Short mmCIF file of C-alpha atoms in Angstrom, two decimals:
data_model
loop_
_atom_site.label_atom_id
_atom_site.label_comp_id
_atom_site.label_asym_id
_atom_site.label_seq_id
_atom_site.Cartn_x
_atom_site.Cartn_y
_atom_site.Cartn_z
CA MET F 1 -10.23 -12.67 -12.83
CA SER F 2 -12.80 -15.74 -13.21
CA CYS F 3 -13.22 -18.24 -10.18
CA LEU F 4 -14.50 -21.20 -9.51
CA LEU F 5 -15.42 -22.16 -6.02
CA ASP F 6 -15.79 -26.07 -5.62
CA GLY F 7 -16.42 -26.58 -9.33
CA ARG F 8 -18.81 -23.60 -9.41
CA PRO F 9 -18.30 -19.96 -10.90
CA ALA F 10 -18.25 -17.56 -7.70
CA GLU F 11 -17.52 -14.21 -6.66
CA ALA F 12 -17.59 -14.84 -2.97
CA LEU F 13 -16.61 -17.31 -0.23
CA PRO F 14 -18.33 -18.35 3.12
CA LEU F 15 -17.42 -15.78 5.86
CA ASP F 16 -16.86 -18.68 8.48
CA ASP F 17 -13.98 -20.43 6.23
CA ARG F 18 -10.84 -20.77 7.71
CA GLY F 19 -8.76 -19.84 5.09
CA VAL F 20 -10.48 -16.06 6.01
CA SER F 21 -9.96 -16.44 9.93
CA TYR F 22 -6.26 -18.40 10.07
CA GLY F 23 -4.91 -18.30 6.61
CA ASP F 24 -5.84 -22.20 7.29
CA ALA F 25 -5.19 -22.78 3.61
CA LEU F 26 -2.52 -23.58 0.95
CA PHE F 27 -2.20 -22.19 -2.75
CA GLU F 28 -0.12 -22.80 -5.82
CA THR F 29 0.28 -20.58 -8.94
CA LEU F 30 1.12 -21.61 -12.24
CA ARG F 31 1.27 -20.71 -15.97
CA VAL F 32 -1.13 -21.99 -18.24
CA VAL F 33 -0.05 -22.17 -22.14
CA ALA F 34 -2.64 -22.91 -24.56
CA GLY F 35 -4.80 -24.32 -22.14
CA ARG F 36 -2.34 -26.73 -20.57
CA PRO F 37 -1.08 -25.99 -17.07
CA GLU F 38 2.92 -25.93 -16.55
CA ALA F 39 4.36 -28.72 -14.23
CA TRP F 40 1.03 -29.71 -13.43
CA SER F 41 1.61 -33.14 -11.44
CA ASP F 42 4.59 -31.00 -9.55
CA HIS F 43 1.98 -28.46 -8.45
CA LEU F 44 -0.30 -31.25 -7.24
CA ALA F 45 2.21 -33.21 -5.54
CA ARG F 46 3.55 -30.00 -3.58
CA LEU F 47 -0.42 -29.21 -2.60
CA ALA F 48 -0.61 -32.91 -1.28
CA ARG F 49 2.58 -32.77 0.46
CA GLY F 50 1.35 -29.47 1.97
CA ALA F 51 -2.13 -31.20 3.07
CA ALA F 52 -0.54 -33.83 4.68
CA ARG F 53 1.87 -31.50 6.58
CA LEU F 54 -1.28 -29.46 7.84
CA GLY F 55 -3.62 -32.23 8.36
CA LEU F 56 -5.96 -31.21 5.66
CA PRO F 57 -7.77 -33.42 3.71
CA ASP F 58 -5.89 -34.73 0.09
CA PRO F 59 -6.72 -32.59 -2.52
CA ASP F 60 -9.13 -33.70 -4.90
CA GLN F 61 -6.77 -33.93 -8.10
CA GLY F 62 -9.34 -34.99 -10.34
CA ALA F 63 -11.59 -32.28 -9.65
CA LEU F 64 -8.76 -29.54 -9.60
CA ALA F 65 -7.86 -30.78 -13.15
CA ALA F 66 -11.86 -30.53 -14.21
CA ASP F 67 -11.70 -26.76 -12.74
CA VAL F 68 -8.76 -26.21 -15.03
CA ALA F 69 -10.25 -27.73 -18.04
CA HIS F 70 -13.41 -25.28 -17.49
CA LEU F 71 -11.61 -22.22 -16.68
CA PHE F 72 -9.49 -22.68 -19.82
CA GLU F 73 -11.55 -24.62 -22.30
CA ASP F 74 -10.89 -21.83 -24.76
CA GLY F 75 -7.20 -23.40 -25.09
CA GLY F 76 -5.92 -19.66 -24.02
CA ASP F 77 -2.87 -18.68 -21.93
CA GLY F 78 -3.20 -17.33 -18.58
CA ILE F 79 -1.84 -17.75 -14.75
CA LEU F 80 -3.87 -20.28 -12.69
CA ARG F 81 -4.30 -19.71 -8.88
CA LEU F 82 -5.34 -23.00 -6.96
CA TRP F 83 -6.41 -22.70 -3.03
CA TRP F 84 -7.23 -25.25 -0.78
CA SER F 85 -8.64 -24.64 2.68
CA ARG F 86 -9.62 -26.45 5.76
CA GLY F 87 -13.10 -25.04 4.99
CA SER F 88 -15.97 -23.63 7.22
CA GLY F 89 -15.32 -24.03 10.99
CA GLY F 90 -16.75 -22.30 14.21
CA ARG F 91 -14.82 -20.03 16.62
CA GLY F 92 -11.85 -20.98 17.71
CA TYR F 93 -8.36 -22.59 16.19
CA ARG F 94 -9.46 -26.24 16.74
CA PRO F 95 -9.76 -28.17 13.42
CA PRO F 96 -13.33 -29.29 12.74
CA GLU F 97 -13.35 -33.21 12.41
CA PRO F 98 -14.06 -34.10 9.72
CA ALA F 99 -12.81 -31.11 7.85
CA THR F 100 -14.90 -30.15 4.54
CA PRO F 101 -12.13 -28.79 2.41
CA ARG F 102 -13.03 -25.86 0.14
CA ARG F 103 -11.07 -25.51 -3.18
CA MET F 104 -10.57 -22.58 -5.68
CA ALA F 105 -9.38 -22.14 -8.93
CA CYS F 106 -8.85 -18.79 -10.24
CA ARG F 107 -7.96 -17.67 -14.07
CA PHE F 108 -5.61 -14.60 -14.27
CA PRO F 109 -4.78 -12.88 -17.24
CA PRO F 110 -0.82 -14.06 -18.62
CA ALA F 111 1.80 -11.92 -16.98
CA THR F 112 3.16 -8.94 -18.79
CA ALA F 113 6.56 -10.00 -20.53
CA PRO F 114 9.19 -9.02 -17.80
CA ALA F 115 12.16 -7.34 -18.38
CA ALA F 116 14.97 -9.53 -19.83
CA THR F 117 16.76 -9.09 -16.53
CA ALA F 118 16.21 -8.30 -13.06
CA THR F 119 17.28 -5.58 -10.81
CA VAL F 120 16.90 -6.72 -6.93
CA ARG F 121 17.30 -5.34 -3.86
CA HIS F 122 18.08 -6.80 0.03
CA CYS F 123 14.91 -6.41 2.09
CA ARG F 124 15.03 -5.60 5.86
CA THR F 125 12.25 -7.84 6.54
CA ARG F 126 13.46 -11.14 7.62
CA LEU F 127 11.57 -14.40 7.64
CA ALA F 128 10.97 -16.38 10.85
CA ARG F 129 12.59 -19.99 10.93
CA GLN F 130 9.67 -22.49 11.31
CA PRO F 131 10.47 -26.22 10.27
CA LEU F 132 7.00 -26.99 10.49
CA LEU F 133 5.92 -24.68 7.74
CA ALA F 134 9.35 -24.55 5.82
CA GLY F 135 8.91 -25.09 2.14
CA LEU F 136 5.07 -24.99 1.91
CA LYS F 137 3.03 -22.71 -0.34
CA HIS F 138 0.51 -22.00 2.68
CA ALA F 139 -1.59 -18.87 3.00
CA ASN F 140 0.11 -17.62 6.14
CA ARG F 141 2.13 -14.64 4.13
CA LEU F 142 2.13 -11.64 6.21
CA GLU F 143 5.80 -11.70 6.19
CA GLN F 144 5.95 -11.68 2.13
CA VAL F 145 3.31 -8.91 2.19
CA LEU F 146 5.67 -6.85 4.71
CA ALA F 147 8.79 -7.41 2.62
CA ARG F 148 6.87 -6.57 -0.59
CA SER F 149 5.57 -3.39 1.02
CA GLU F 150 9.56 -2.12 1.38
CA TRP F 151 9.76 -0.51 -2.07
CA ASN F 152 7.66 1.06 -4.78
CA ASP F 153 10.06 1.86 -7.39
CA PRO F 154 9.21 -0.20 -10.65
CA ASP F 155 12.63 -0.56 -11.62
CA ILE F 156 13.22 -2.83 -8.52
CA HIS F 157 11.83 -5.99 -9.58
CA GLU F 158 12.22 -8.10 -6.30
CA GLY F 159 13.54 -8.18 -3.01
CA LEU F 160 15.93 -10.32 -1.41
CA VAL F 161 15.12 -11.84 2.03
CA CYS F 162 17.01 -13.43 4.92
CA ASP F 163 15.85 -15.42 7.77
CA THR F 164 16.18 -13.93 11.62
CA ASP F 165 19.42 -15.61 11.67
CA GLY F 166 20.47 -13.53 8.46
CA TRP F 167 21.06 -16.54 6.16
CA LEU F 168 19.91 -15.92 2.70
CA VAL F 169 16.49 -17.80 1.91
CA GLU F 170 14.74 -16.69 -1.34
CA ALA F 171 13.11 -13.47 -3.00
CA VAL F 172 9.85 -12.22 -1.96
CA GLN F 173 8.11 -14.24 -4.78
CA SER F 174 10.96 -16.32 -6.38
CA ASN F 175 13.81 -18.48 -5.26
CA LEU F 176 17.36 -17.35 -5.61
CA PHE F 177 20.29 -19.18 -6.97
CA TRP F 178 24.00 -17.95 -7.58
CA VAL F 179 27.14 -19.40 -8.82
CA ARG F 180 30.30 -19.39 -6.63
CA GLU F 181 33.38 -21.00 -7.74
CA GLY F 182 31.62 -23.12 -10.20
CA VAL F 183 28.91 -24.45 -8.04
CA LEU F 184 25.49 -23.59 -8.35
CA GLU F 185 24.10 -22.69 -5.05
CA THR F 186 20.62 -22.16 -3.29
CA PRO F 187 19.35 -21.38 -0.20
CA ASP F 188 18.68 -24.52 2.36
CA LEU F 189 14.98 -24.12 2.72
CA SER F 190 14.53 -26.72 6.17
CA GLU F 191 13.71 -23.77 8.28
CA SER F 192 11.96 -21.02 5.98
CA GLY F 193 11.00 -20.30 2.63
CA VAL F 194 8.96 -21.83 -0.39
CA ALA F 195 10.49 -24.76 -2.24
CA GLY F 196 9.43 -23.68 -5.64
CA ILE F 197 8.53 -25.98 -8.29
CA ILE F 198 10.90 -24.55 -11.10
CA ARG F 199 13.66 -24.22 -8.28
CA ASN F 200 13.09 -28.23 -7.85
CA ARG F 201 13.72 -28.52 -11.66
CA VAL F 202 16.54 -26.14 -12.02
CA LEU F 203 18.34 -28.29 -9.37
CA ASN F 204 17.59 -31.51 -11.22
CA LEU F 205 18.50 -30.05 -14.51
CA ALA F 206 21.85 -28.65 -13.16
CA LYS F 207 22.56 -32.13 -11.71
CA GLY F 208 21.96 -33.60 -14.85
CA ALA F 209 24.00 -31.46 -16.78
CA GLY F 210 27.00 -32.49 -14.25
CA LEU F 211 26.99 -28.72 -12.92
CA PRO F 212 27.72 -29.18 -9.16
CA VAL F 213 24.80 -27.90 -7.02
CA ARG F 214 24.48 -26.99 -3.12
CA GLU F 215 21.87 -26.02 -0.78
CA VAL F 216 23.46 -23.72 1.68
CA ARG F 217 23.28 -21.23 4.33
CA ARG F 218 25.03 -17.99 3.29
CA PRO F 219 24.94 -14.57 4.52
CA PRO F 220 23.92 -11.81 1.80
CA GLU F 221 27.70 -11.06 0.98
CA ALA F 222 27.77 -14.73 -0.85
CA LEU F 223 25.52 -12.86 -3.64
CA THR F 224 27.97 -10.21 -3.94
CA ALA F 225 30.85 -12.29 -4.34
CA ALA F 226 28.79 -14.71 -7.05
CA SER F 227 29.95 -14.83 -10.89
CA GLU F 228 26.20 -14.74 -11.68
CA ALA F 229 22.63 -14.99 -10.11
CA PHE F 230 19.40 -15.53 -10.97
CA LEU F 231 16.00 -15.86 -9.71
CA THR F 232 13.32 -18.86 -10.52
CA ASN F 233 9.39 -18.82 -10.13
CA SER F 234 6.47 -20.38 -11.95
CA VAL F 235 5.51 -17.35 -13.85
CA VAL F 236 8.98 -16.09 -14.85
CA HIS F 237 10.76 -19.45 -14.97
CA LEU F 238 14.58 -18.34 -14.77
CA TRP F 239 15.27 -14.74 -14.50
CA PRO F 240 18.79 -13.40 -14.55
CA ILE F 241 20.05 -10.99 -12.34
CA ALA F 242 21.71 -7.76 -13.63
CA ARG F 243 21.98 -5.52 -10.65
CA CYS F 244 21.70 -5.69 -6.86
CA GLU F 245 22.61 -2.50 -5.03
CA GLY F 246 25.41 -1.43 -6.86
CA ARG F 247 26.65 -4.63 -7.55
CA GLU F 248 26.46 -5.41 -11.63
CA TRP F 249 26.43 -8.84 -13.62
CA PRO F 250 26.34 -9.35 -17.34
CA ALA F 251 23.36 -11.28 -17.33
CA PRO F 252 22.43 -13.88 -18.38
CA GLY F 253 25.61 -15.59 -17.23
CA PRO F 254 26.82 -18.95 -18.60
CA VAL F 255 24.89 -21.16 -16.12
CA ALA F 256 21.69 -19.41 -17.04
CA ARG F 257 22.38 -19.77 -20.75
CA GLU F 258 23.05 -23.24 -20.57
CA LEU F 259 20.01 -23.81 -18.39
CA VAL F 260 17.13 -21.82 -19.89
CA PRO F 261 16.79 -24.09 -22.77
CA ARG F 262 16.94 -27.03 -20.86
CA LEU F 263 14.33 -25.74 -18.54
CA SER F 264 12.01 -25.01 -21.49
CA GLN F 265 12.25 -28.41 -23.01
CA ASP F 266 11.61 -30.13 -19.23
CA LEU F 267 8.88 -27.87 -18.96
CA GLU F 268 7.40 -28.97 -22.62
CA GLN F 269 8.11 -32.67 -22.08
CA ARG F 270 7.07 -33.37 -18.57
CA PRO F 271 3.90 -31.34 -17.89
CA MET C 1 -23.24 -16.73 14.01
CA SER C 2 -24.50 -13.43 12.33
CA CYS C 3 -21.94 -11.12 10.63
CA LEU C 4 -21.93 -7.58 9.42
CA LEU C 5 -19.34 -7.22 6.48
CA ASP C 6 -18.72 -3.22 6.10
CA GLY C 7 -21.81 -2.60 8.23
CA ARG C 8 -24.37 -4.82 6.26
CA PRO C 9 -25.52 -8.47 6.91
CA ALA C 10 -23.80 -10.85 4.88
CA GLU C 11 -22.70 -14.47 4.58
CA ALA C 12 -19.68 -14.15 2.02
CA LEU C 13 -16.87 -12.45 1.25
CA PRO C 14 -15.32 -11.20 -2.00
CA LEU C 15 -12.89 -13.97 -3.25
CA ASP C 16 -10.15 -11.80 -3.84
CA ASP C 17 -9.87 -10.52 -0.51
CA ARG C 18 -5.82 -10.24 0.65
CA GLY C 19 -7.37 -11.62 4.30
CA VAL C 20 -8.38 -14.95 2.03
CA SER C 21 -5.33 -15.28 -0.06
CA TYR C 22 -2.72 -14.20 2.54
CA GLY C 23 -4.03 -13.64 6.31
CA ASP C 24 -3.42 -10.21 5.48
CA ALA C 25 -5.71 -9.29 8.16
CA LEU C 26 -6.13 -8.46 11.94
CA PHE C 27 -8.99 -9.85 14.22
CA GLU C 28 -9.98 -9.33 17.93
CA THR C 29 -12.24 -11.77 19.88
CA LEU C 30 -14.22 -10.27 23.07
CA ARG C 31 -16.94 -10.87 25.38
CA VAL C 32 -20.24 -8.77 25.26
CA VAL C 33 -22.16 -8.66 28.24
CA ALA C 34 -25.50 -7.32 28.33
CA GLY C 35 -24.74 -5.58 24.86
CA ARG C 36 -21.59 -3.96 26.20
CA PRO C 37 -18.68 -5.12 24.83
CA GLU C 38 -15.68 -5.78 27.35
CA ALA C 39 -12.15 -3.74 27.40
CA TRP C 40 -13.44 -2.29 24.15
CA SER C 41 -11.15 0.56 24.10
CA ASP C 42 -8.21 -1.76 24.72
CA HIS C 43 -9.16 -4.09 21.61
CA LEU C 44 -9.45 -1.05 19.43
CA ALA C 45 -6.26 0.21 20.72
CA ARG C 46 -4.47 -3.13 19.90
CA LEU C 47 -6.05 -3.50 16.33
CA ALA C 48 -4.82 0.01 15.75
CA ARG C 49 -1.43 -1.05 16.80
CA GLY C 50 -1.55 -3.94 14.40
CA ALA C 51 -2.69 -1.90 11.65
CA ALA C 52 0.08 0.56 12.26
CA ARG C 53 2.63 -2.39 12.34
CA LEU C 54 1.28 -4.00 8.96
CA GLY C 55 0.60 -0.77 7.23
CA LEU C 56 -3.01 -1.51 7.18
CA PRO C 57 -5.20 1.57 7.10
CA ASP C 58 -6.52 2.71 10.58
CA PRO C 59 -9.66 0.84 11.75
CA ASP C 60 -12.57 3.03 11.62
CA GLN C 61 -13.41 3.18 15.32
CA GLY C 62 -16.78 4.59 15.02
CA ALA C 63 -17.93 2.25 12.46
CA LEU C 64 -16.89 -0.88 14.39
CA ALA C 65 -18.79 0.55 17.25
CA ALA C 66 -22.02 1.05 15.15
CA ASP C 67 -21.16 -2.87 14.05
CA VAL C 68 -21.42 -3.69 17.89
CA ALA C 69 -24.63 -1.65 18.49
CA HIS C 70 -26.13 -3.10 15.64
CA LEU C 71 -25.39 -7.00 16.25
CA PHE C 72 -26.27 -6.58 20.00
CA GLU C 73 -29.29 -4.29 19.64
CA ASP C 74 -31.05 -6.63 21.83
CA GLY C 75 -28.67 -6.05 24.76
CA GLY C 76 -27.92 -9.84 24.95
CA ASP C 77 -24.41 -11.45 25.50
CA GLY C 78 -22.35 -13.00 23.41
CA ILE C 79 -18.83 -13.29 21.77
CA LEU C 80 -17.69 -10.69 19.29
CA ARG C 81 -15.32 -11.15 16.67
CA LEU C 82 -13.73 -8.38 14.76
CA TRP C 83 -11.82 -8.58 11.56
CA TRP C 84 -10.02 -5.97 9.54
CA SER C 85 -8.15 -7.01 6.38
CA ARG C 86 -6.49 -5.07 3.69
CA GLY C 87 -9.31 -5.82 1.28
CA SER C 88 -9.27 -6.76 -2.26
CA GLY C 89 -6.15 -6.98 -4.17
CA GLY C 90 -4.78 -8.64 -7.37
CA ARG C 91 -2.34 -11.34 -7.51
CA GLY C 92 1.05 -10.77 -5.83
CA TYR C 93 1.83 -9.92 -2.38
CA ARG C 94 2.19 -6.01 -3.08
CA PRO C 95 -0.37 -4.33 -1.04
CA PRO C 96 -2.62 -2.07 -2.98
CA GLU C 97 -2.12 1.55 -3.01
CA PRO C 98 -4.20 2.94 -1.45
CA ALA C 99 -5.97 -0.03 0.08
CA THR C 100 -9.71 -0.28 0.52
CA PRO C 101 -9.81 -2.10 3.80
CA ARG C 102 -12.44 -4.73 4.80
CA ARG C 103 -14.27 -4.83 8.28
CA MET C 104 -16.24 -7.78 9.48
CA ALA C 105 -18.03 -8.26 12.71
CA CYS C 106 -19.46 -11.45 13.85
CA ARG C 107 -21.64 -12.33 16.85
CA PHE C 108 -21.53 -15.73 18.32
CA PRO C 109 -23.37 -17.35 21.20
CA PRO C 110 -21.73 -16.94 24.69
CA ALA C 111 -19.07 -19.20 25.50
CA THR C 112 -20.45 -22.18 27.68
CA ALA C 113 -19.27 -21.92 31.23
CA PRO C 114 -15.75 -23.51 31.18
CA ALA C 115 -14.46 -26.06 33.95
CA ALA C 116 -13.73 -24.08 37.44
CA THR C 117 -9.93 -24.98 36.57
CA ALA C 118 -7.97 -25.80 33.93
CA THR C 119 -6.20 -29.00 33.05
CA VAL C 120 -3.21 -28.28 30.56
CA ARG C 121 -0.52 -30.05 28.53
CA HIS C 122 2.71 -29.17 26.56
CA CYS C 123 2.47 -29.04 22.78
CA ARG C 124 5.09 -30.27 20.61
CA THR C 125 4.31 -27.39 17.89
CA ARG C 126 6.70 -24.70 18.31
CA LEU C 127 6.18 -20.90 17.57
CA ALA C 128 8.38 -19.02 15.49
CA ARG C 129 10.45 -16.18 16.45
CA GLN C 130 9.25 -13.19 14.37
CA PRO C 131 9.55 -9.64 16.05
CA LEU C 132 7.60 -7.90 13.41
CA LEU C 133 4.41 -9.94 14.19
CA ALA C 134 5.17 -10.86 17.79
CA GLY C 135 2.45 -9.53 20.18
CA LEU C 136 -0.30 -8.91 17.26
CA LYS C 137 -3.42 -10.66 16.61
CA HIS C 138 -2.87 -11.23 13.12
CA ALA C 139 -4.58 -13.71 10.64
CA ASN C 140 -1.66 -16.00 10.11
CA ARG C 141 -2.56 -18.58 12.50
CA LEU C 142 -1.31 -22.00 11.36
CA GLU C 143 1.00 -22.38 13.93
CA GLN C 144 -2.03 -22.28 16.33
CA VAL C 145 -4.15 -24.39 14.39
CA LEU C 146 -1.35 -27.08 14.36
CA ALA C 147 -0.61 -26.60 17.91
CA ARG C 148 -4.29 -27.42 18.76
CA SER C 149 -4.45 -30.19 16.38
CA GLU C 150 -2.46 -32.08 18.70
CA TRP C 151 -4.92 -33.33 20.99
CA ASN C 152 -8.80 -34.36 21.07
CA ASP C 153 -9.22 -35.31 24.84
CA PRO C 154 -11.95 -33.08 25.91
CA ASP C 155 -10.36 -32.99 29.56
CA ILE C 156 -7.59 -31.25 28.03
CA HIS C 157 -8.59 -27.25 28.01
CA GLU C 158 -5.44 -25.95 27.02
CA GLY C 159 -2.18 -26.51 25.48
CA LEU C 160 1.22 -24.61 26.52
CA VAL C 161 3.53 -23.74 23.43
CA CYS C 162 7.36 -22.82 23.58
CA ASP C 163 9.28 -21.12 20.85
CA THR C 164 11.53 -22.64 18.72
CA ASP C 165 14.35 -22.10 21.03
CA GLY C 166 12.39 -23.64 23.74
CA TRP C 167 10.97 -20.88 25.91
CA LEU C 168 7.56 -20.92 27.25
CA VAL C 169 5.36 -18.40 25.21
CA GLU C 170 1.78 -18.92 25.91
CA ALA C 171 -1.14 -21.20 25.65
CA VAL C 172 -3.00 -21.99 22.37
CA GLN C 173 -5.82 -19.57 22.90
CA SER C 174 -4.76 -17.87 26.28
CA ASN C 175 -1.78 -16.23 27.72
CA LEU C 176 0.36 -17.95 30.58
CA PHE C 177 1.18 -16.77 34.19
CA TRP C 178 2.78 -18.54 37.16
CA VAL C 179 4.09 -17.68 40.31
CA ARG C 180 8.00 -18.27 41.21
CA GLU C 181 9.08 -17.26 44.74
CA GLY C 182 6.36 -15.00 45.21
CA VAL C 183 6.85 -13.40 41.97
CA LEU C 184 4.11 -13.29 39.27
CA GLU C 185 5.95 -14.19 36.09
CA THR C 186 4.60 -14.10 32.39
CA PRO C 187 6.48 -14.91 29.14
CA ASP C 188 8.02 -12.12 27.51
CA LEU C 189 6.57 -11.78 24.02
CA SER C 190 8.73 -9.40 21.98
CA GLU C 191 9.47 -12.35 19.72
CA SER C 192 6.37 -14.48 19.74
CA GLY C 193 2.79 -14.45 21.03
CA VAL C 194 -0.21 -12.74 21.16
CA ALA C 195 -0.07 -9.63 23.75
CA GLY C 196 -3.40 -10.42 25.26
CA ILE C 197 -5.85 -7.58 26.59
CA ILE C 198 -6.41 -9.72 29.69
CA ARG C 199 -2.88 -10.34 30.16
CA ASN C 200 -2.15 -6.82 30.00
CA ARG C 201 -4.83 -5.92 32.60
CA VAL C 202 -3.66 -8.38 34.92
CA LEU C 203 0.04 -7.19 34.61
CA ASN C 204 -1.36 -3.68 35.96
CA LEU C 205 -3.65 -5.02 38.56
CA ALA C 206 -0.80 -6.94 39.79
CA LYS C 207 1.53 -4.28 39.94
CA GLY C 208 -1.15 -1.85 41.61
CA ALA C 209 -1.67 -4.72 44.23
CA GLY C 210 1.96 -4.54 45.08
CA LEU C 211 2.93 -7.70 43.63
CA PRO C 212 6.19 -8.10 42.03
CA VAL C 213 5.45 -9.08 38.11
CA ARG C 214 8.19 -10.04 35.65
CA GLU C 215 8.06 -10.74 31.97
CA VAL C 216 10.74 -13.80 31.46
CA ARG C 217 12.04 -16.28 29.27
CA ARG C 218 11.90 -19.61 30.83
CA PRO C 219 11.85 -23.20 29.87
CA PRO C 220 8.75 -25.57 30.54
CA GLU C 221 10.27 -26.86 33.80
CA ALA C 222 9.57 -23.37 35.37
CA LEU C 223 5.93 -24.12 35.24
CA THR C 224 6.39 -27.36 37.23
CA ALA C 225 8.28 -25.53 39.66
CA ALA C 226 5.73 -22.58 40.29
CA SER C 227 3.45 -22.38 43.26
CA GLU C 228 0.55 -21.82 41.19
CA ALA C 229 -0.40 -20.99 37.77
CA PHE C 230 -3.11 -19.67 35.52
CA LEU C 231 -4.40 -18.68 31.93
CA THR C 232 -5.97 -15.67 30.56
CA ASN C 233 -7.93 -14.67 27.72
CA SER C 234 -10.94 -12.24 26.69
CA VAL C 235 -13.58 -15.12 26.94
CA VAL C 236 -12.76 -17.01 30.12
CA HIS C 237 -10.82 -13.97 31.95
CA LEU C 238 -8.43 -15.76 34.30
CA TRP C 239 -8.39 -19.57 34.67
CA PRO C 240 -6.54 -21.03 37.20
CA ILE C 241 -4.54 -24.32 36.01
CA ALA C 242 -5.07 -27.32 38.30
CA ARG C 243 -2.82 -30.14 36.46
CA CYS C 244 -0.31 -30.51 33.64
CA GLU C 245 0.82 -33.72 32.83
CA GLY C 246 1.37 -35.09 36.52
CA ARG C 247 2.07 -32.04 37.87
CA GLU C 248 -0.76 -30.82 40.38
CA TRP C 249 -1.68 -27.61 42.15
CA PRO C 250 -4.41 -26.72 44.59
CA ALA C 251 -6.45 -24.22 42.38
CA PRO C 252 -7.12 -21.29 42.41
CA GLY C 253 -4.08 -20.16 44.33
CA PRO C 254 -3.81 -17.31 46.60
CA VAL C 255 -2.63 -14.79 43.62
CA ALA C 256 -5.49 -16.11 41.46
CA ARG C 257 -7.74 -15.58 44.32
CA GLU C 258 -6.44 -12.04 44.78
CA LEU C 259 -6.63 -11.12 41.23
CA VAL C 260 -10.16 -12.33 40.27
CA PRO C 261 -12.55 -9.75 42.04
CA ARG C 262 -10.09 -6.93 41.12
CA LEU C 263 -9.79 -8.29 37.23
CA SER C 264 -13.97 -8.18 37.26
CA GLN C 265 -14.26 -5.08 39.07
CA ASP C 266 -11.27 -3.26 36.61
CA LEU C 267 -13.39 -4.82 33.62
CA GLU C 268 -16.62 -3.18 34.84
CA GLN C 269 -15.06 0.37 35.83
CA ARG C 270 -12.76 0.45 32.31
CA PRO C 271 -15.03 -0.97 29.64
#
């Protein structure tokens, strides 16, 4: 891992940063291919939306782009993590006015190639319903930490999580899609979950391909009844689900097979 | 502010700490008087309960006590902040096994003396209901940051927050009590909120004094109907509420007057 803090190489962060104290920060994780960050404008837009929602200063897009250029000046591949916090503050929750935000950009090695299909499980951990934070990629992630702590089996790739009312929301680090009676469904994220960049691209591509799509509230049984299912995130893109606790699907299914090349093309054409 | 990180004076924290990435940490804030931390064993016990709930390694109580002795070797007064994180980790939510936790202890100046009575308001920000995290003093505090951002008026001392179902939970940085038909009531914290150390002492002292107490779910109107109300936290201890959006109380009320000296004595006798 190699990091820039406010544009300068760094290994440490001031102790009084509000990210440290309260998770008062946002982040983005994305793939960089040959020095080029994927879906860059989408990630910047989500970061800006999150900042507006939390009352954080607007991210400095030029400075973030310069960080990426610096970290990937070798034109290599890797995973990029951006982090945008409210900066240093005193004791107490009250945000400093004006805040002096702090930005961090870190380069990680490329992800190891995942298995061709995913095996998933249902998590016991449930996500709270909080419309004020739903959709954001904020740094309050204890629920995800608890959910990911539920299994150690390396043959289980992801865990599906419901909200406290029992509706499917997402997987621990991916969004979830399934096909039900010819309709591509994915959980509604107005109360919980992270509105993934690839999720949004897939929804638009499916609509563009004439496939009916629906954002829904469904119990876990909806997955069992599905004809196919897949995960999406910015590192793996689209990952067909082959197994979930006894239920098996031939994977990839027809909808995944149609969407994968469209998604690759879309990510190349609209960086 | 002067800080020790794992026992050594420090101003910065490794960037890859999971407290920074995910708020994967716990904290405690307490008052130190003449070098002696108040309710020390209560704070250590809450920290240990939190660590058990999050699957964090058990806090090293001896090391934490040594940190306090070091920071307050002048025998002075101040505010102490302890922080206990899962330590460094790679990319992704999965906790490192085994974790190498990181501890921080910081000394702040004593709090300025608060107004004799508190003026409070109702916040629009609502707290999510999440039994897995309820009661803990964890470092996922965006809800409190949002609630505290709602007002700038220095004459408003605290903001009351309800959960997403509309039940009173607490104030932004205090617990809330009120008296209703001779019963001391405070919100039930099984779904949201922080189980304050002083809250717990007050509940026990009230029971010991023969005063009926009840942990309840009540709408904000319960406060308007109360004969008196007060806040508690580890810095201010017990703070009578004199005003809340048009409603005024003679403060302190009779229950607060009875409890304040008992609480002072209790904090002296059971450090």
